[in-house]
Short mmCIF file of C-alpha atoms (C1' of nucleotides) in Angstrom, two decimals:
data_model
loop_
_atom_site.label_atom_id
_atom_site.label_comp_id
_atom_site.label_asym_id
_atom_site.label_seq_id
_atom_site.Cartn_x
_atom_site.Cartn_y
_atom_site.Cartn_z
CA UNK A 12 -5.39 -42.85 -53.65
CA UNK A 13 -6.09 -39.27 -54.21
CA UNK A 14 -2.90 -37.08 -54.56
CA UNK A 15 -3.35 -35.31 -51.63
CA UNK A 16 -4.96 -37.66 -49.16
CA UNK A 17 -5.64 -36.08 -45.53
CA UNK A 18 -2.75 -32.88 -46.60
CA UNK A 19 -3.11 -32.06 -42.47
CA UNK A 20 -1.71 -35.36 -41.60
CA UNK A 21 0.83 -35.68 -44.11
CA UNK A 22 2.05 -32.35 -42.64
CA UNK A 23 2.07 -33.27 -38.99
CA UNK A 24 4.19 -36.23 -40.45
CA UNK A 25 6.99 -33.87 -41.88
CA UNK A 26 6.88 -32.08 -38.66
CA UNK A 27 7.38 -34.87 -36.58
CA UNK A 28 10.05 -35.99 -39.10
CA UNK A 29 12.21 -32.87 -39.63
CA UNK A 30 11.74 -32.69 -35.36
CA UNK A 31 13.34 -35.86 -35.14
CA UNK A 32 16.88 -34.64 -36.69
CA UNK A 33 16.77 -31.41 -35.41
CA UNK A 34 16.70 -33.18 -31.66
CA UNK A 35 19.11 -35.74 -32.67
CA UNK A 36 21.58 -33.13 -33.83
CA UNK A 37 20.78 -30.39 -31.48
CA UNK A 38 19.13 -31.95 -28.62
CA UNK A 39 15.68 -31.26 -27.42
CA UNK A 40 16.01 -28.15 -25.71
CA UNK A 41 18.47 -26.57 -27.90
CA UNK A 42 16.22 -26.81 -30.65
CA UNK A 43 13.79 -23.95 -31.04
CA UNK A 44 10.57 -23.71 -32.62
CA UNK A 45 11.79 -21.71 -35.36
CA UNK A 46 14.39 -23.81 -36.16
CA UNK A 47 11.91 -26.50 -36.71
CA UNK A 48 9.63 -24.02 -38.55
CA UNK A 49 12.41 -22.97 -40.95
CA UNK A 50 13.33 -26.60 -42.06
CA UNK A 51 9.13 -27.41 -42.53
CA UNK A 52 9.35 -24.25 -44.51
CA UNK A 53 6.45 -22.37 -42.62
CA UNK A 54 6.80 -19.52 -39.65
CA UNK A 55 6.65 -20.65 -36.30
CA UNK A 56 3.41 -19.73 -35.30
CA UNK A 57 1.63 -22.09 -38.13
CA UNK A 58 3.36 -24.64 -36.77
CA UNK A 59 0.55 -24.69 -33.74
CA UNK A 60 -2.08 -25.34 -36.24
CA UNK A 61 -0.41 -28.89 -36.81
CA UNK A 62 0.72 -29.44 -33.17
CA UNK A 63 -0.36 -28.77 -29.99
CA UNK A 64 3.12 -27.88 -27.89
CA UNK A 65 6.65 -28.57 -28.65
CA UNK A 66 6.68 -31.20 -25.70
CA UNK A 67 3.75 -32.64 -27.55
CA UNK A 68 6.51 -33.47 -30.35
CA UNK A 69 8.73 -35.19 -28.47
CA UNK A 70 5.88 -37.54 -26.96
CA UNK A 71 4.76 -38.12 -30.65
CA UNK A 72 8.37 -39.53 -31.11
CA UNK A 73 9.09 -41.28 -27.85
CA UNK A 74 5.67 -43.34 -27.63
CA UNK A 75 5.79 -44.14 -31.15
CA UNK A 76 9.19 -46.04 -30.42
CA UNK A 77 8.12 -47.23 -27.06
CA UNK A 78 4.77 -48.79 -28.47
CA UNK A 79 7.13 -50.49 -31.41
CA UNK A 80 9.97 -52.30 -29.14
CA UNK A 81 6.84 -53.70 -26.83
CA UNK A 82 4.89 -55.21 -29.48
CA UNK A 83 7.88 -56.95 -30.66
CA UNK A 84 8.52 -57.52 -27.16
CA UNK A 85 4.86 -59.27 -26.88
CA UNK A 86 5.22 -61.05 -30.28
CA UNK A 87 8.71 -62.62 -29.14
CA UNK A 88 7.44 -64.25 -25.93
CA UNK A 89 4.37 -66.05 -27.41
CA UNK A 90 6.77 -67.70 -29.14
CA UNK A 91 8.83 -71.22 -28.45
CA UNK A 92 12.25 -69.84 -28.99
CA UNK A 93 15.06 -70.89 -27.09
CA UNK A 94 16.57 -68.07 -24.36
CA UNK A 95 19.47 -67.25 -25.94
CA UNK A 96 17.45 -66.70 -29.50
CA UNK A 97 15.07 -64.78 -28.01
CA UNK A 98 18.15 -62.49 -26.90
CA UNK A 99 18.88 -62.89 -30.42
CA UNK A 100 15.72 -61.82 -32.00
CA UNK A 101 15.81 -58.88 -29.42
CA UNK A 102 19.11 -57.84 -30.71
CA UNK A 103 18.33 -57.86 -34.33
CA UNK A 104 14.94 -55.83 -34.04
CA UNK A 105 17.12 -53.03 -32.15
CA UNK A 106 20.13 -53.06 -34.37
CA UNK A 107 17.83 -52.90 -37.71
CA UNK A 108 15.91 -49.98 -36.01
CA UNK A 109 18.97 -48.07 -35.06
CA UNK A 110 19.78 -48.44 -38.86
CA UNK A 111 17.08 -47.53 -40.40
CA UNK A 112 14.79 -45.15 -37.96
CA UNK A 113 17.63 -43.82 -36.07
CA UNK A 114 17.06 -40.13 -35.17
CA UNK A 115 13.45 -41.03 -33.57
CA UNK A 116 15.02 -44.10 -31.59
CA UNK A 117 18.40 -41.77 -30.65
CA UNK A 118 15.46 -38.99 -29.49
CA UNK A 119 14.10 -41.17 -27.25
CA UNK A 120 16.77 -42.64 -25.99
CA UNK A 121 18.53 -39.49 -25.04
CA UNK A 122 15.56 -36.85 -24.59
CA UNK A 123 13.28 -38.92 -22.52
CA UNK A 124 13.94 -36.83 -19.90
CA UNK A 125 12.68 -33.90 -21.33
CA UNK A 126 9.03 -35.22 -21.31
CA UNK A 127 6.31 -33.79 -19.17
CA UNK A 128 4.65 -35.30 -16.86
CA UNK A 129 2.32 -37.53 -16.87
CA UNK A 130 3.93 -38.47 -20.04
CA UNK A 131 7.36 -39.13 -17.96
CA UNK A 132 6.40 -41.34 -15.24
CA UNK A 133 4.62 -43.15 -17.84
CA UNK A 134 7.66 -43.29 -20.15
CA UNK A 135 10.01 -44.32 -17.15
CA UNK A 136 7.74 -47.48 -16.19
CA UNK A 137 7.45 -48.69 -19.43
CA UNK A 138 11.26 -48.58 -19.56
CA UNK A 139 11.85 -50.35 -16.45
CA UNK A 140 9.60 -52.65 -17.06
CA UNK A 141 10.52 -53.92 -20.93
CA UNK A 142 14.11 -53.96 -19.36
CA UNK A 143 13.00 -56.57 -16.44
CA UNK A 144 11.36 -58.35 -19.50
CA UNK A 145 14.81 -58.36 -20.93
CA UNK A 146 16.57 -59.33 -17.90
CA UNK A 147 13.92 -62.19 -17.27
CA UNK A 148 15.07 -63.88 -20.93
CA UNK A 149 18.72 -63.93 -20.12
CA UNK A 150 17.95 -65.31 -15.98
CA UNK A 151 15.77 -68.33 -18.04
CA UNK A 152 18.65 -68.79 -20.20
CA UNK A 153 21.09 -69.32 -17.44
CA UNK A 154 18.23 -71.64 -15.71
CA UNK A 155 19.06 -73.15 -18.57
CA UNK A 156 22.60 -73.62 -18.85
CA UNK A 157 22.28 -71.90 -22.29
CA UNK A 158 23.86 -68.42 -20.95
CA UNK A 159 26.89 -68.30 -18.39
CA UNK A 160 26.06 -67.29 -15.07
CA UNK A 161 25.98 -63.06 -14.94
CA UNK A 162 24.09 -60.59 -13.66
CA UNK A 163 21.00 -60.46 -15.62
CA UNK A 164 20.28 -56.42 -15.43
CA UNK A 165 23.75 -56.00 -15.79
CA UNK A 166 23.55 -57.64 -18.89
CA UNK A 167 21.08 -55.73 -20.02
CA UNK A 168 22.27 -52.81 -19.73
CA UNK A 169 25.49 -53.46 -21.54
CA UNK A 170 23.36 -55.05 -24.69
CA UNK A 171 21.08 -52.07 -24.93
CA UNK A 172 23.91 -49.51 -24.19
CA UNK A 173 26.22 -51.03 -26.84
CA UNK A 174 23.33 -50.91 -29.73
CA UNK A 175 23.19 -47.30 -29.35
CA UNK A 176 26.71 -46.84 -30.40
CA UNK A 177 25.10 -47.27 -34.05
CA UNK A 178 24.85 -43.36 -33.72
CA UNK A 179 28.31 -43.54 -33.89
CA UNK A 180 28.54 -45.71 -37.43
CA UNK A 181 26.18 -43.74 -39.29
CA UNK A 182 28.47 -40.85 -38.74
CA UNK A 183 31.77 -42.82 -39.72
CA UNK A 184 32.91 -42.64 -43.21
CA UNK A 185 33.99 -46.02 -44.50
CA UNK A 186 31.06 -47.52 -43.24
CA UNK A 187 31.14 -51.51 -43.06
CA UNK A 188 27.58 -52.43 -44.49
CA UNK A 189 24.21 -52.92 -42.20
CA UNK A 190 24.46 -56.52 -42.36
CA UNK A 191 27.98 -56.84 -41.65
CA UNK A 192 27.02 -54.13 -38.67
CA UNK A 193 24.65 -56.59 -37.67
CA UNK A 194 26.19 -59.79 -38.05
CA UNK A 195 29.55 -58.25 -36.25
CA UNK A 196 27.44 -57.12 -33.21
CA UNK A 197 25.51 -60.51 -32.63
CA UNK A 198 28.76 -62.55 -32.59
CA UNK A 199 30.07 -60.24 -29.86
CA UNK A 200 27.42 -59.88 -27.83
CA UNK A 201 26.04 -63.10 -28.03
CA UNK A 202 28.87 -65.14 -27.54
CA UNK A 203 30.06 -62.44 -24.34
CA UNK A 204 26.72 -64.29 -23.06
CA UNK A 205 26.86 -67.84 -24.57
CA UNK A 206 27.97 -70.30 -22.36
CA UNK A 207 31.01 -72.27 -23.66
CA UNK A 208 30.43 -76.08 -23.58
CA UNK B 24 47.13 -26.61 5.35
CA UNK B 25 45.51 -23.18 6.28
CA UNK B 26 42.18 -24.18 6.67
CA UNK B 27 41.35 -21.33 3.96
CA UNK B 28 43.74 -22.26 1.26
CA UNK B 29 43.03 -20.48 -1.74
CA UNK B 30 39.87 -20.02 -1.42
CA UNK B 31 38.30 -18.39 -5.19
CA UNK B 32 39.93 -22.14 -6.40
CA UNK B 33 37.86 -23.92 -3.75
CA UNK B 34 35.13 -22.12 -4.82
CA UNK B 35 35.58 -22.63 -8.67
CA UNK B 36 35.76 -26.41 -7.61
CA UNK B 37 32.46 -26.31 -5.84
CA UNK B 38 31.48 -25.13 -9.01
CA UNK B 39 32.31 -27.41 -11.67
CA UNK B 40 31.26 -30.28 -8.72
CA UNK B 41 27.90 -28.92 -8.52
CA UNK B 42 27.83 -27.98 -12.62
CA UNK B 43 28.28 -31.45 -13.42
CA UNK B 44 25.42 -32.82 -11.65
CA UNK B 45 22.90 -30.47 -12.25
CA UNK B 46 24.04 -30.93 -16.52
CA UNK B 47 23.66 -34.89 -15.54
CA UNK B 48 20.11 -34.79 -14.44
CA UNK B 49 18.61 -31.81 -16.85
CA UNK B 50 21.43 -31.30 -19.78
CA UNK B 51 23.42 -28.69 -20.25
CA UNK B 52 20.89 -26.36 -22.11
CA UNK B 53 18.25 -27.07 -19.67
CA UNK B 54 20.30 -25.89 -16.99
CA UNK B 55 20.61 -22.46 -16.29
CA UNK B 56 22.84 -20.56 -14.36
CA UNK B 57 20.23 -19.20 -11.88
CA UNK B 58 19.76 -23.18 -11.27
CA UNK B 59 23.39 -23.31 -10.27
CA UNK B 60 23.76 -20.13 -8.52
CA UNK B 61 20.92 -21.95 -6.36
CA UNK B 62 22.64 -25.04 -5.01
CA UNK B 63 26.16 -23.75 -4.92
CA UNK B 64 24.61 -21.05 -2.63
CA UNK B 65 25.28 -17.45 -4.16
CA UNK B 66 23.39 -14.97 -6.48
CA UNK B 67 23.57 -15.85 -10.43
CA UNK B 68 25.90 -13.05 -11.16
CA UNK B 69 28.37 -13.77 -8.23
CA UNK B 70 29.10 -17.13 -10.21
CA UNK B 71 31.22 -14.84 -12.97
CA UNK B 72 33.81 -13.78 -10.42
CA UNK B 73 34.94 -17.91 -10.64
CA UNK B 74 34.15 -18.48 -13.81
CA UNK B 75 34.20 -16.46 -17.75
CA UNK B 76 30.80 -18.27 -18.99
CA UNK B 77 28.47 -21.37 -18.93
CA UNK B 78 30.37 -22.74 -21.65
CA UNK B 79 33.57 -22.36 -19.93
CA UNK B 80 31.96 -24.68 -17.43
CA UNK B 81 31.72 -27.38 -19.89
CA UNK B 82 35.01 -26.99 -21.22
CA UNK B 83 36.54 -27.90 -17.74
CA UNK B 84 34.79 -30.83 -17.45
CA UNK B 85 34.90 -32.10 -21.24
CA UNK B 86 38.91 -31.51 -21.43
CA UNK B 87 39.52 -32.88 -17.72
CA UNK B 88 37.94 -36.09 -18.19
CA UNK B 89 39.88 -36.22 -21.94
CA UNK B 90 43.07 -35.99 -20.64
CA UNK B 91 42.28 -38.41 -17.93
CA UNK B 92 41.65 -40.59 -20.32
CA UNK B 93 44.24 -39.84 -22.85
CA UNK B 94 47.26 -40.04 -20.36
CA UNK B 95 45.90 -43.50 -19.23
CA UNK B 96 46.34 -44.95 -22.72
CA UNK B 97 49.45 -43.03 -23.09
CA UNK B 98 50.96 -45.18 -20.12
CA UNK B 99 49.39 -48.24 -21.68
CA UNK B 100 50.99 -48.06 -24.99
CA UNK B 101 54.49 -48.13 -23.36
CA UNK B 102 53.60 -51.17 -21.77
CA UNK B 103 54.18 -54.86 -22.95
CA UNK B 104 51.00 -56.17 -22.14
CA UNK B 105 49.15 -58.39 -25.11
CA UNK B 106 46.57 -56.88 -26.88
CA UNK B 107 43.78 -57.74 -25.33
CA UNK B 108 45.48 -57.33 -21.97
CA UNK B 109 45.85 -53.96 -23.16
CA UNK B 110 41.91 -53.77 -23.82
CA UNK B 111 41.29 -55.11 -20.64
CA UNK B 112 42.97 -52.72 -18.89
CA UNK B 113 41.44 -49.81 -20.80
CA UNK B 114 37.59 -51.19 -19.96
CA UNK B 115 38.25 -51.64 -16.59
CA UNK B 116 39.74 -47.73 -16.45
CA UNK B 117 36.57 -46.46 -18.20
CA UNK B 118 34.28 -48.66 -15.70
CA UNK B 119 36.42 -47.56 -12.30
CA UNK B 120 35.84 -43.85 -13.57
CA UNK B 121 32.30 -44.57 -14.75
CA UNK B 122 31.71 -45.69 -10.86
CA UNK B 123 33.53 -43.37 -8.86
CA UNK B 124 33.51 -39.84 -11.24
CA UNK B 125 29.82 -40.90 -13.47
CA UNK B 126 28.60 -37.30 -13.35
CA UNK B 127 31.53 -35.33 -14.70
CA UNK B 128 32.07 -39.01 -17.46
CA UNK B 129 28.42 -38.59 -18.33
CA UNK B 130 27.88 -35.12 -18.96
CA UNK B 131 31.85 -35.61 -20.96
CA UNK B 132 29.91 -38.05 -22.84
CA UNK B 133 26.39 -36.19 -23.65
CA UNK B 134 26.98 -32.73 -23.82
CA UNK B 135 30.16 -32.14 -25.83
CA UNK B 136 28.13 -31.46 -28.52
CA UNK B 137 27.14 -28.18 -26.87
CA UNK B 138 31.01 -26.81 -26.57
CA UNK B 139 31.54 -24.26 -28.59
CA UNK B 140 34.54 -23.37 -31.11
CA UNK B 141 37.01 -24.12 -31.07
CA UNK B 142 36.66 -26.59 -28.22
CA UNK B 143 34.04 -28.06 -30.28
CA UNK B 144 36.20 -29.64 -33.43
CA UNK B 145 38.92 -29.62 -30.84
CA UNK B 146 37.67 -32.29 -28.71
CA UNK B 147 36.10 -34.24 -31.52
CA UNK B 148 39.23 -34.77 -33.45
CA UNK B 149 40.42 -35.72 -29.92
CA UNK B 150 37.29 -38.12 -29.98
CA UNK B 151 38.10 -39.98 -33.10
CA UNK B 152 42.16 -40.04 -32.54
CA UNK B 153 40.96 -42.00 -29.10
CA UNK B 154 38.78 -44.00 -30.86
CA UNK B 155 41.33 -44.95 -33.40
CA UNK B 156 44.11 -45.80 -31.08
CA UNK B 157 41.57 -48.47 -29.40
CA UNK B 158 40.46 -49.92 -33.01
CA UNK B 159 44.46 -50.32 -33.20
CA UNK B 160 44.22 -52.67 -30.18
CA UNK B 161 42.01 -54.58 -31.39
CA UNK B 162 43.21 -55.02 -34.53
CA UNK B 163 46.59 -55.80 -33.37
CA UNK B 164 44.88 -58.70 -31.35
CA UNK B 165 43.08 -60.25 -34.44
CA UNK B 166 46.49 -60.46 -35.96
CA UNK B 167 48.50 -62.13 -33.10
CA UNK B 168 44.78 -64.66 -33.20
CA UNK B 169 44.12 -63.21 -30.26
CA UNK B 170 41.04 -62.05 -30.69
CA UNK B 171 38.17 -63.36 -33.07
CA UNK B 172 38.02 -61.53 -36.71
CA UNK B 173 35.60 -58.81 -36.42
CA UNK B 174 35.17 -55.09 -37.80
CA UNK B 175 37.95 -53.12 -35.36
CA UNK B 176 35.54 -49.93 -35.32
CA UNK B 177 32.52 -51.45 -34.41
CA UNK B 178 33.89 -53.19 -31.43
CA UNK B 179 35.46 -49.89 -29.89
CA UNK B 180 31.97 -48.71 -30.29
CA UNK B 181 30.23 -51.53 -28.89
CA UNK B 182 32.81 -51.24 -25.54
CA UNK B 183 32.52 -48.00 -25.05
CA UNK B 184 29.11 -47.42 -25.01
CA UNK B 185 28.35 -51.15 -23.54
CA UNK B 186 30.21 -49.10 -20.31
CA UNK B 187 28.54 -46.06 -20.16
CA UNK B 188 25.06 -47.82 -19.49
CA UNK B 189 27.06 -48.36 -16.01
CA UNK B 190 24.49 -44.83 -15.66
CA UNK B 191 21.64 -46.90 -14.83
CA UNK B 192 23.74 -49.06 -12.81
CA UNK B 193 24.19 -45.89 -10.38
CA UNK B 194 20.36 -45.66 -10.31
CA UNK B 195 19.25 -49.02 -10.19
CA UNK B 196 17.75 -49.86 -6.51
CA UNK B 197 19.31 -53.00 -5.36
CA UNK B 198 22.61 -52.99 -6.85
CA UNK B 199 25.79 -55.31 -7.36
CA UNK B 200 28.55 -54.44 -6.05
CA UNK B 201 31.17 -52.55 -7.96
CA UNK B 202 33.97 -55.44 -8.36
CA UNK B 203 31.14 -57.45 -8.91
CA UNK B 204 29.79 -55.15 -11.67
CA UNK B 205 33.28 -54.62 -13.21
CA UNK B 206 34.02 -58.21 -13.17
CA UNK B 207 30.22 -59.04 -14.81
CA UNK B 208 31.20 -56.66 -17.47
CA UNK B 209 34.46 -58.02 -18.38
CA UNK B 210 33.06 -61.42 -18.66
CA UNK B 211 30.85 -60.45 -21.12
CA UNK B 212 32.79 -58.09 -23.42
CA UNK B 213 35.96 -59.60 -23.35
CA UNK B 214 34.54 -62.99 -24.08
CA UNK B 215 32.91 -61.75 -26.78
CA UNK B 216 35.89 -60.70 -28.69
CA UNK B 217 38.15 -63.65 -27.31
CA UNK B 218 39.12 -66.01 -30.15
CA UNK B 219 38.03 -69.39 -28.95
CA UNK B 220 41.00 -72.36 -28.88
"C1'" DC C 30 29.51 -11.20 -3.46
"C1'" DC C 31 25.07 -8.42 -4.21
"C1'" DT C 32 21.41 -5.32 -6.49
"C1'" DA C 33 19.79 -3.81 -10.56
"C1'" DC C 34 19.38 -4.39 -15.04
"C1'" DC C 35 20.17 -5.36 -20.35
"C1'" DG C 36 19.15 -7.24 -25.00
"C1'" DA C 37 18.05 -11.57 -27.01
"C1'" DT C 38 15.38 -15.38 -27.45
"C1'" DC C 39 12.11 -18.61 -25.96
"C1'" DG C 40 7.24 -21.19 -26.35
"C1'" DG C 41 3.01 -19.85 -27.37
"C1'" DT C 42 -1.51 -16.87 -28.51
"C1'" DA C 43 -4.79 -13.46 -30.82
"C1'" DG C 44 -6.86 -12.35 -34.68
"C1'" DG C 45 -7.49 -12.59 -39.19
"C1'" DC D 9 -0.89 -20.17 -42.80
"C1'" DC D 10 0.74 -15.25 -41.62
"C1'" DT D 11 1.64 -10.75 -38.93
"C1'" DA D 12 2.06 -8.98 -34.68
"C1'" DC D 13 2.90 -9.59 -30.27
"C1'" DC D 14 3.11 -11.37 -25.11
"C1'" DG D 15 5.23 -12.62 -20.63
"C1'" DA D 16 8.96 -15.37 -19.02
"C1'" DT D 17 13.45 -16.57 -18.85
"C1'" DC D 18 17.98 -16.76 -20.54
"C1'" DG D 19 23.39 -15.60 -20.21
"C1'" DG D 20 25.80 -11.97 -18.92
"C1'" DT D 21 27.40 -6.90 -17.35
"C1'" DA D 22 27.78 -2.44 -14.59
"C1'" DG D 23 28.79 -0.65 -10.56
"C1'" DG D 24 29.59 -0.83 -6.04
#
DNA sequence: CCTACCGATCGGTAGG
DNA sequence: CCTACCGATCGGTAGG
């Protein structure tokens, strides 16, 4: 509660924070070290006393986001929902973090590659494997009769592809709200799945 | 039919070929020009007898695949086809090229941001005029009942990005087949916008 | 198409 | 947190 509780982390956090757009709007490897140093407001080489490397950043932001989608991921399948709400659920936890935390989740998405190993191996399982999760919910569902009979990673693909055209709405000037955003994206992609009965 | 014909244009092609997978898999900015001296097989400074700069690179490839894409719905327009014939058509055009040209689509896609000016506003004003002319579509279909009532904008964004996660398609180990993968696609997203009687 | 080379900028370190 | 600086690499040019 003290005014200036742990000032070393709170910087590290504005770092991490002001790297986040910078990426987004530059990508990773355009952006230089004193371009992140100008917009923290300190010269580059004080920057190191706060991180360790600029790939260091960009593993900061990438885990961060990883680590978020698979604990929803893990909270979502102890649960009794049916497939296609589970799809759902999925859906809305994306769309409301491309909304609201949408530079770090853009970073990842696009600057992944830029990681260093081990950190990308690492990266690219745990993307492969939270999109066979996926894949697995919309195969049950058609089990079920409660999705039409695609292919599952197929599927996939085009739900997590589409949610990342959010970029694209944040930049657009008449803006339809974020629940309007929402609401419009669910009834397309969910009835493109739904099977009709 | 010389077996030599023109040769610096051969060349130049070579180029651009070998450009636009090397930007795919590391980025424009990560790329350097050393990098594609390498695999087109000449010394880095033998590349500027085919080409002004790096960035003229990029320009080939960004304007190519625009025009491509801008001719197609040219044609389209002057057709009678219903509206959401007319969408049709234009998804399965962007998934074809997606399949058979993904490298030069991709990097179109990803690296524009990098052109500079005045190919930079240039192409983006190109960008949203595209955009726009799809959004008309759509809207055009809601009218004629059609299509289901939904925010014109954010379905042009869902499409078009829904289609360029055809990437991981291309890596993906055991694969659909291409019909198969266009057909899955336009189950999904044109069943989502389809009005249902 | 190559050798030789340029100025600029990069990520990062030493030392205080 | 700064000044001063390092080696590496960048896009590109001169000259043949």
């Amino acid at each position: 509660m003290a005014k200036t509780p742990r000032k070393k982390a709170s910087k590290k956090g504005l770092i991490l924070l002001k790297a986040a757009t910078l990426f987004r709007q530059r990508g990773f490897v355009a952006t230089s070290m004193r371009d992140l140093a100008e917009v923290v407001g300190i010269e580059a080489a004080s920057l190191y006393n706060h991180i360790r490397s600029k790939n260091e950043i960009l593993e900061a932001i990438c885990f961060d986001i990883a680590n978020l989608f698979n604990e929803h991921l893990d909270q979502l399948e102890s649960t009794k929902a049916s497939s296609i709400e589970k799809i759902e659920q999925v859906l809305r936890f994306h769309i409301r973090h491309m909304v609201e935390n949408y530079e770090q989740v853009i970073v990842t998405d696009r600057e992944w590659r830029h990681l260093d190993e081990p950190f990308l191996s690492n990266f690219h399982t745990q993307r492969r494997a939270y999109r066979k999760r996926l894949a697995f919910f919309i195969e049950e569902g058609i089990q079920k009769k409660e999705i039409r009979p695609i292919d599952a990673p197929t599927a996939v693909l085009i739900l997590l592809h589409a949610i990342s055209g959010i970029e694209s709405w944040h930049r657009s000037k008449k803006k339809i709200s974020a629940r309007e955003l929402e609401e419009n994206m669910l009834t397309i992609l969910i009835d493109g799945l739904r099977k009709n009965v």
